[in-house]
Short mmCIF file of N, CA and C in Angstrom, two decimals:
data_model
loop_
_atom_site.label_atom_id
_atom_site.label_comp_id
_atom_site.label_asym_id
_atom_site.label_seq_id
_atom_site.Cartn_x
_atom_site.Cartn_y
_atom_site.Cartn_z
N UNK N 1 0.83 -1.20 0.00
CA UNK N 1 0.00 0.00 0.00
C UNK N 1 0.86 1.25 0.00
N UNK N 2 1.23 1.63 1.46
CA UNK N 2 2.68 2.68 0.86
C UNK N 2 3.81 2.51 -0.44
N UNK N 3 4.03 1.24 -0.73
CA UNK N 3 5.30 1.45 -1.85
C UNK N 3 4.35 2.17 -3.31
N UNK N 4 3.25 1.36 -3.48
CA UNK N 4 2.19 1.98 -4.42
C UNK N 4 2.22 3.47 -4.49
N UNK N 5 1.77 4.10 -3.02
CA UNK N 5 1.69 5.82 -2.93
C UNK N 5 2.78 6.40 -2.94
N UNK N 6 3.40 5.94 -2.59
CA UNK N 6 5.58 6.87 -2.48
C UNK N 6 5.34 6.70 -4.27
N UNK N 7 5.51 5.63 -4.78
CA UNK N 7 5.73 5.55 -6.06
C UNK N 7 5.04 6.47 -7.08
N UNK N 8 3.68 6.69 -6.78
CA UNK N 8 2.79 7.37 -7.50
C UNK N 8 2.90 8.96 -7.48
N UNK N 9 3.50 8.92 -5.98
CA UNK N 9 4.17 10.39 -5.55
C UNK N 9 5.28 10.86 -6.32
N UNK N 10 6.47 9.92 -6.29
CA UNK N 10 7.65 10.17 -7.22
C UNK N 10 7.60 10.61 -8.58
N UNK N 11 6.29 9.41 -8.95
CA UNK N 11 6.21 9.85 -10.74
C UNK N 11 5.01 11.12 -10.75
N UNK N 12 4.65 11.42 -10.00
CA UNK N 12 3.71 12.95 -10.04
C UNK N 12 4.86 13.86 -9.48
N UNK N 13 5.84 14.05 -9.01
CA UNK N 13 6.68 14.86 -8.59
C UNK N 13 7.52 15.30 -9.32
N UNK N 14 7.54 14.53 -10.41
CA UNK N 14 9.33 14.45 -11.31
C UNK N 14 9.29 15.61 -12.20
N UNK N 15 10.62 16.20 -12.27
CA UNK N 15 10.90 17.58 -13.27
C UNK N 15 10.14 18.14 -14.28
N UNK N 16 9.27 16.46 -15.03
CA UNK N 16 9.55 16.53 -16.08
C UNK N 16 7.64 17.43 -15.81
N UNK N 17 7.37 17.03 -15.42
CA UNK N 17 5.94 17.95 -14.99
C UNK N 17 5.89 18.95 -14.22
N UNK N 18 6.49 19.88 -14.49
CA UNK N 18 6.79 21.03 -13.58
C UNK N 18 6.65 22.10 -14.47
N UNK N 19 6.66 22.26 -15.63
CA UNK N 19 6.70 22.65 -16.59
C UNK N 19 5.38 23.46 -17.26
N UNK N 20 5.40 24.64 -18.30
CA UNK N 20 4.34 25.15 -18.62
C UNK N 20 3.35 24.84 -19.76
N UNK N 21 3.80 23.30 -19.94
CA UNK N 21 2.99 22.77 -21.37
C UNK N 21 1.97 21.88 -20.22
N UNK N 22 0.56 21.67 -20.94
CA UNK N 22 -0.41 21.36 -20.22
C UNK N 22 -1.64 21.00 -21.68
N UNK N 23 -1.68 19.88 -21.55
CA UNK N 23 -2.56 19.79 -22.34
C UNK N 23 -4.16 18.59 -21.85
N UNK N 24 -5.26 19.15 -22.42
CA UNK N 24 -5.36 20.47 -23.44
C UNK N 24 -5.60 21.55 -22.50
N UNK N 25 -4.89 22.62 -23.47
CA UNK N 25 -4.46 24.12 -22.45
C UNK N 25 -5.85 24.68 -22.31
N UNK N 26 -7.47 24.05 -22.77
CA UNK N 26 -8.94 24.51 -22.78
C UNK N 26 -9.24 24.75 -21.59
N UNK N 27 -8.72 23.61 -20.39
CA UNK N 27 -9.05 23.16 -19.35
C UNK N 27 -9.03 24.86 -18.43
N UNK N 28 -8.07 25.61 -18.86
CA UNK N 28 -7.84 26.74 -18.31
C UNK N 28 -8.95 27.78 -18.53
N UNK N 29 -9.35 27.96 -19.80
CA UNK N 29 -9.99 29.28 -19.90
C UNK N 29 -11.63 28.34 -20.24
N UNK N 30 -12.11 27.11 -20.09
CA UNK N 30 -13.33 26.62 -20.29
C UNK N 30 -13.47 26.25 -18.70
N UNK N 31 -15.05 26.74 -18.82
CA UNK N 31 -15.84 26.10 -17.73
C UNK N 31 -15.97 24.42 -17.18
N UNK N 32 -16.39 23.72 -16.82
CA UNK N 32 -16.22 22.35 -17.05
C UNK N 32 -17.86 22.06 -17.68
N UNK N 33 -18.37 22.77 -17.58
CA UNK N 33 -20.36 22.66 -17.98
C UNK N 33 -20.29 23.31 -19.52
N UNK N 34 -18.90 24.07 -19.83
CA UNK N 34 -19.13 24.50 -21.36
C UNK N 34 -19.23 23.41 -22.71
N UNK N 35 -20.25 23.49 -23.30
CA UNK N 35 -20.25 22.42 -24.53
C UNK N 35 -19.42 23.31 -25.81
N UNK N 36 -19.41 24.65 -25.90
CA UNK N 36 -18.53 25.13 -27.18
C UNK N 36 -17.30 25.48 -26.26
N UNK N 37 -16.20 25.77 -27.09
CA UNK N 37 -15.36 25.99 -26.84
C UNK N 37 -15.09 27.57 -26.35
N UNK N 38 -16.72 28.88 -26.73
CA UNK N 38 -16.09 30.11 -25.75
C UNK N 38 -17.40 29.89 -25.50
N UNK N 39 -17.38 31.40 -24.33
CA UNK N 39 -18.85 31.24 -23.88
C UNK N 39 -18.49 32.83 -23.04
N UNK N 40 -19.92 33.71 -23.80
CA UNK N 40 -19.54 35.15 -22.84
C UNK N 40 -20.05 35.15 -21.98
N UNK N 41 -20.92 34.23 -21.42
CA UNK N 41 -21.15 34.45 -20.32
C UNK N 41 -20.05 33.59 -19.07
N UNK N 42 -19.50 32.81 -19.15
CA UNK N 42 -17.88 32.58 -18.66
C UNK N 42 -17.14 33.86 -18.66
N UNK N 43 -16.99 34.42 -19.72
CA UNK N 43 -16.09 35.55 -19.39
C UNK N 43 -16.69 36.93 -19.15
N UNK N 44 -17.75 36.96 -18.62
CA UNK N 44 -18.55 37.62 -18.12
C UNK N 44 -18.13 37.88 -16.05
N UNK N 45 -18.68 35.91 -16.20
CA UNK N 45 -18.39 35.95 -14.81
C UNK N 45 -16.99 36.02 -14.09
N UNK N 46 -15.81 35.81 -15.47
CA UNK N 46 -14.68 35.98 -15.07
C UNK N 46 -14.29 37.36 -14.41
N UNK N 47 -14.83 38.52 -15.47
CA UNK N 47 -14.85 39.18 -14.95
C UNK N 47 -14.83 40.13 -14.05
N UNK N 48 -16.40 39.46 -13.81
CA UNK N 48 -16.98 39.80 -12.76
C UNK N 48 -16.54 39.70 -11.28
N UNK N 49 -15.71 38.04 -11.25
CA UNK N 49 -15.06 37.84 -10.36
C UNK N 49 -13.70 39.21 -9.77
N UNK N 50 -13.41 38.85 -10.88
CA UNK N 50 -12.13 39.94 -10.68
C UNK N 50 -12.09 41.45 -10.83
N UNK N 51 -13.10 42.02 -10.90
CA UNK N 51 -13.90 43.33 -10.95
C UNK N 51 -13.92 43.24 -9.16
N UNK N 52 -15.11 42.20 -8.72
CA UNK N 52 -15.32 41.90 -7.25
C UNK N 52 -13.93 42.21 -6.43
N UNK N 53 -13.05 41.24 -6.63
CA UNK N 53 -11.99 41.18 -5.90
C UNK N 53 -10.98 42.10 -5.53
N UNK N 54 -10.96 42.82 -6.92
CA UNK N 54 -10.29 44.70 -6.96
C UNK N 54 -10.76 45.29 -6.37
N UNK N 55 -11.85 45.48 -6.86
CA UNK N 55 -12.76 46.44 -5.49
C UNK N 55 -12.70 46.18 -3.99
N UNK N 56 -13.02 45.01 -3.38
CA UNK N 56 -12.48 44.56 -1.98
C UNK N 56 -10.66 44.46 -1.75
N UNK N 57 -10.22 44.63 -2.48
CA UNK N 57 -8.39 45.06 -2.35
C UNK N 57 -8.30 46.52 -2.34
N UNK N 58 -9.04 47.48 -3.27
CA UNK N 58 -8.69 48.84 -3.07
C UNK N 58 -9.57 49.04 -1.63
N UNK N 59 -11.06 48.66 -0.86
CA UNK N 59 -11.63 49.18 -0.24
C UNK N 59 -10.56 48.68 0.62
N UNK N 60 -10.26 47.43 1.40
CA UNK N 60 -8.89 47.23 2.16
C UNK N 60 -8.06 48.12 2.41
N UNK N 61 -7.76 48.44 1.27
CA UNK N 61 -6.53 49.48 1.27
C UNK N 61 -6.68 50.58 1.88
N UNK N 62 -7.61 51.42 1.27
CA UNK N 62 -7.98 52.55 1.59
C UNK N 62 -8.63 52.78 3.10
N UNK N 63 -9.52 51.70 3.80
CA UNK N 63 -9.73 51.53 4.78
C UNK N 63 -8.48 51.82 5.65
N UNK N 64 -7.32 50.78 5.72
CA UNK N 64 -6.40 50.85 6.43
C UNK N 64 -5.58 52.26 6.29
N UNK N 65 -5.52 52.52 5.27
CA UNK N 65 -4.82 53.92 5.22
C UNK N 65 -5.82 55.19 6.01
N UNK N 66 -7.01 55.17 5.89
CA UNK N 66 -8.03 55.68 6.71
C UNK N 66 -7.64 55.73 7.76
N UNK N 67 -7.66 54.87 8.45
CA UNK N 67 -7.11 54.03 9.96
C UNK N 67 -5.66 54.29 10.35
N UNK N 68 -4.79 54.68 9.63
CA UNK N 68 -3.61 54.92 9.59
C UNK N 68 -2.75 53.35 9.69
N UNK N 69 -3.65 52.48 9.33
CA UNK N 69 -2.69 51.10 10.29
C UNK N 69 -1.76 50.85 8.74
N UNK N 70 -1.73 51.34 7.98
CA UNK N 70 -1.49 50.84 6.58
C UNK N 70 -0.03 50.22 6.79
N UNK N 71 0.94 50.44 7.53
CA UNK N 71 1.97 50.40 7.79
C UNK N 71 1.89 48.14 8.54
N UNK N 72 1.50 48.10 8.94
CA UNK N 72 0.76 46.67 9.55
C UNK N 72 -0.25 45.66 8.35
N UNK N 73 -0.39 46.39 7.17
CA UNK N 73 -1.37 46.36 6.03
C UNK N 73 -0.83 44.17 5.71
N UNK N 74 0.62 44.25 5.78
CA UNK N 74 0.44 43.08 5.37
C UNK N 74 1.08 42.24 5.88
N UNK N 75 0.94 42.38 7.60
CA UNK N 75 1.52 41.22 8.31
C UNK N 75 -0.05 40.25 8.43
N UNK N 76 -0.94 40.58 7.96
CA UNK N 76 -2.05 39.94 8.29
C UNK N 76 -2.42 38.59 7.18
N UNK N 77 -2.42 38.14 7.21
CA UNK N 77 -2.56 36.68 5.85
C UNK N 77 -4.33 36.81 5.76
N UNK N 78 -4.61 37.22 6.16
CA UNK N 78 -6.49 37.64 5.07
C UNK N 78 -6.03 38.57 4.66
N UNK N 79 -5.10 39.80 4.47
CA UNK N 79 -4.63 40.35 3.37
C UNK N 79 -4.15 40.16 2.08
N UNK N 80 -3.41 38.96 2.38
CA UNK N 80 -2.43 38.39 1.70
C UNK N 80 -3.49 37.63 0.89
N UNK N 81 -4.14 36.68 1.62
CA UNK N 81 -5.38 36.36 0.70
C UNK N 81 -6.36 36.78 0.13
N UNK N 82 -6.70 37.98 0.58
CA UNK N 82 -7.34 38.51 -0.60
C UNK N 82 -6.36 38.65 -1.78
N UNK N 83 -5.64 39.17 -1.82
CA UNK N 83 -4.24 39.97 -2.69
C UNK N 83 -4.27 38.54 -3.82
N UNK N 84 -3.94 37.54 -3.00
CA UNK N 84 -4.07 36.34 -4.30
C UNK N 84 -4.98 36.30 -4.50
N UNK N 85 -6.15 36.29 -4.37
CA UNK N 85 -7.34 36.03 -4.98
C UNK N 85 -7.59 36.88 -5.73
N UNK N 86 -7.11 37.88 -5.85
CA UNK N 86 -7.21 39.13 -6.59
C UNK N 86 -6.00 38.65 -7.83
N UNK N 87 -5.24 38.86 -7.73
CA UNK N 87 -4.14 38.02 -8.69
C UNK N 87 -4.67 36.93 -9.25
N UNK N 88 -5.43 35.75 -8.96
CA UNK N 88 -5.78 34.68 -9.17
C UNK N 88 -7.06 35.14 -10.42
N UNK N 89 -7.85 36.04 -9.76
CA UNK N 89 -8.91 36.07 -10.63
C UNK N 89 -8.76 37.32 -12.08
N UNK N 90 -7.83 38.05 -11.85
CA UNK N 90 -7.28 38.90 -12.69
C UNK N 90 -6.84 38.28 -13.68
N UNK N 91 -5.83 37.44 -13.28
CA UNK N 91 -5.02 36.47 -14.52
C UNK N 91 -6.18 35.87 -15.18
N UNK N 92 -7.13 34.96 -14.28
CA UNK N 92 -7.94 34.18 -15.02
C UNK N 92 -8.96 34.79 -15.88
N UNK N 93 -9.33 35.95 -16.01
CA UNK N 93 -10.71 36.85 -16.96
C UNK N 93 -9.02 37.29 -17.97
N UNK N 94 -8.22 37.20 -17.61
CA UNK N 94 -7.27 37.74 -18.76
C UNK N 94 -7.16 36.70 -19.84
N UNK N 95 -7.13 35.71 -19.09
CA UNK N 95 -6.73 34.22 -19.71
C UNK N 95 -8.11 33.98 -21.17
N UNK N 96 -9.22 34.50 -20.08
CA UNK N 96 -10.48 33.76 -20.64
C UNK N 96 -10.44 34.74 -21.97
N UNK N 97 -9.95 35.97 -21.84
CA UNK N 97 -10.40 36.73 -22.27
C UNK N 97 -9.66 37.24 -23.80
N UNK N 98 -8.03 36.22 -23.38
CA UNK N 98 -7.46 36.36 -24.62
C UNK N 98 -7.95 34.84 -25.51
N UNK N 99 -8.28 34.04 -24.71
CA UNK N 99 -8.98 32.87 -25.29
C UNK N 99 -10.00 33.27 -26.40
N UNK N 100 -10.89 34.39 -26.13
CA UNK N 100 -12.12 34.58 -26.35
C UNK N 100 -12.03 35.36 -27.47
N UNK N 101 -11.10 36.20 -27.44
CA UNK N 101 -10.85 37.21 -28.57
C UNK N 101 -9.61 36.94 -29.86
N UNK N 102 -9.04 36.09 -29.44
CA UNK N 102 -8.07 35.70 -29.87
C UNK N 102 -8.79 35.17 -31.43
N UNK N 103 -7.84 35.58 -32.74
CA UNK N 103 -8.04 35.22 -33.82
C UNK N 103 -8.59 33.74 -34.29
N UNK N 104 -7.30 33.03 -33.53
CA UNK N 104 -7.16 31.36 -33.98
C UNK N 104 -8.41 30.77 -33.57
N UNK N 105 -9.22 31.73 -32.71
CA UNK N 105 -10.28 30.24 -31.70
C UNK N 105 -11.12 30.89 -32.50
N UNK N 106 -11.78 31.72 -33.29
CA UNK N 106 -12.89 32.49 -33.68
C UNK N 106 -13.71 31.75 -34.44
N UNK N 107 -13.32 30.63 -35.08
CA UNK N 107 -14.34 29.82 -35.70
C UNK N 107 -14.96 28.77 -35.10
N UNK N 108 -14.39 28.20 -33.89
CA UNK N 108 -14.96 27.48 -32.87
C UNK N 108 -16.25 27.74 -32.58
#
C-alpha cells in the first residue's frame, strides 16, 4: 500500500511535470459545464469575479490607510489572501479573455 503511494508520488513529482505545457491548455480558460469551446457568459463571470476582488483590495486598502494602520497592512494573511485572490482572478478573466478574442479560436 505505501510502496504503491511513495511511487505514485515520485512519478507525479518528477521535473519533467513542472513545466508550462499542459494539455489540453482549454481546461484553463473553459468552464467544465461548457459544450462550445467560448462562452460570454464565462467571461462575463470571469470578470466579474475579478472586478469583485479589486474592489475589496482597493476598499482594504484605503480603509487601512483611513485608519492609519497601513503600515501593519500586510503582516495579516487575510490580506495576503485577498491579494491572491485578486491576482488569481485577474489572470484568469485575462486568460479567458485572450482565449475569447483571440483570432485562432474564432471559428470554434
Amino acid at each position: 500500500m505505501t510502496g504503491k503511494f511513495v511511487a505514485s508520488c515520485k512519478e507525479e513529482l518528477e521535473v519533467r511535470n513542472c513545466g508550462f505545457a499542459h494539455l489540453p491548455a482549454e481546461e484553463f480558460v473553459k468552464s467544465q459545464w461548457q459544450t462550445r469551446t467560448k462562452s460570454i457568459f464565462f467571461l462575463l463571470y470571469r470578470l466579474a469575479l475579478a472586478i469583485f476582488f479589486t474592489g475589496v483590495v482597493i476598499n482594504s486598502v484605503v480603509v487601512a490607510v483611513e485608519r492609519g494602520e497601513f503600515s501593519k497592512y500586510f503582516i495579516y494573511l487575510t490580506h495576503w489572501g485577498i491579494l491572491l485572490c485578486m491576482g488569481t482572478t485577474i489572470m484568469g478573466a485575462i486568460l479567458v479573455m485572450v482565449w475569447h478574442f483571440h483570432p485562432e479560436y474564432s471559428g470554434k
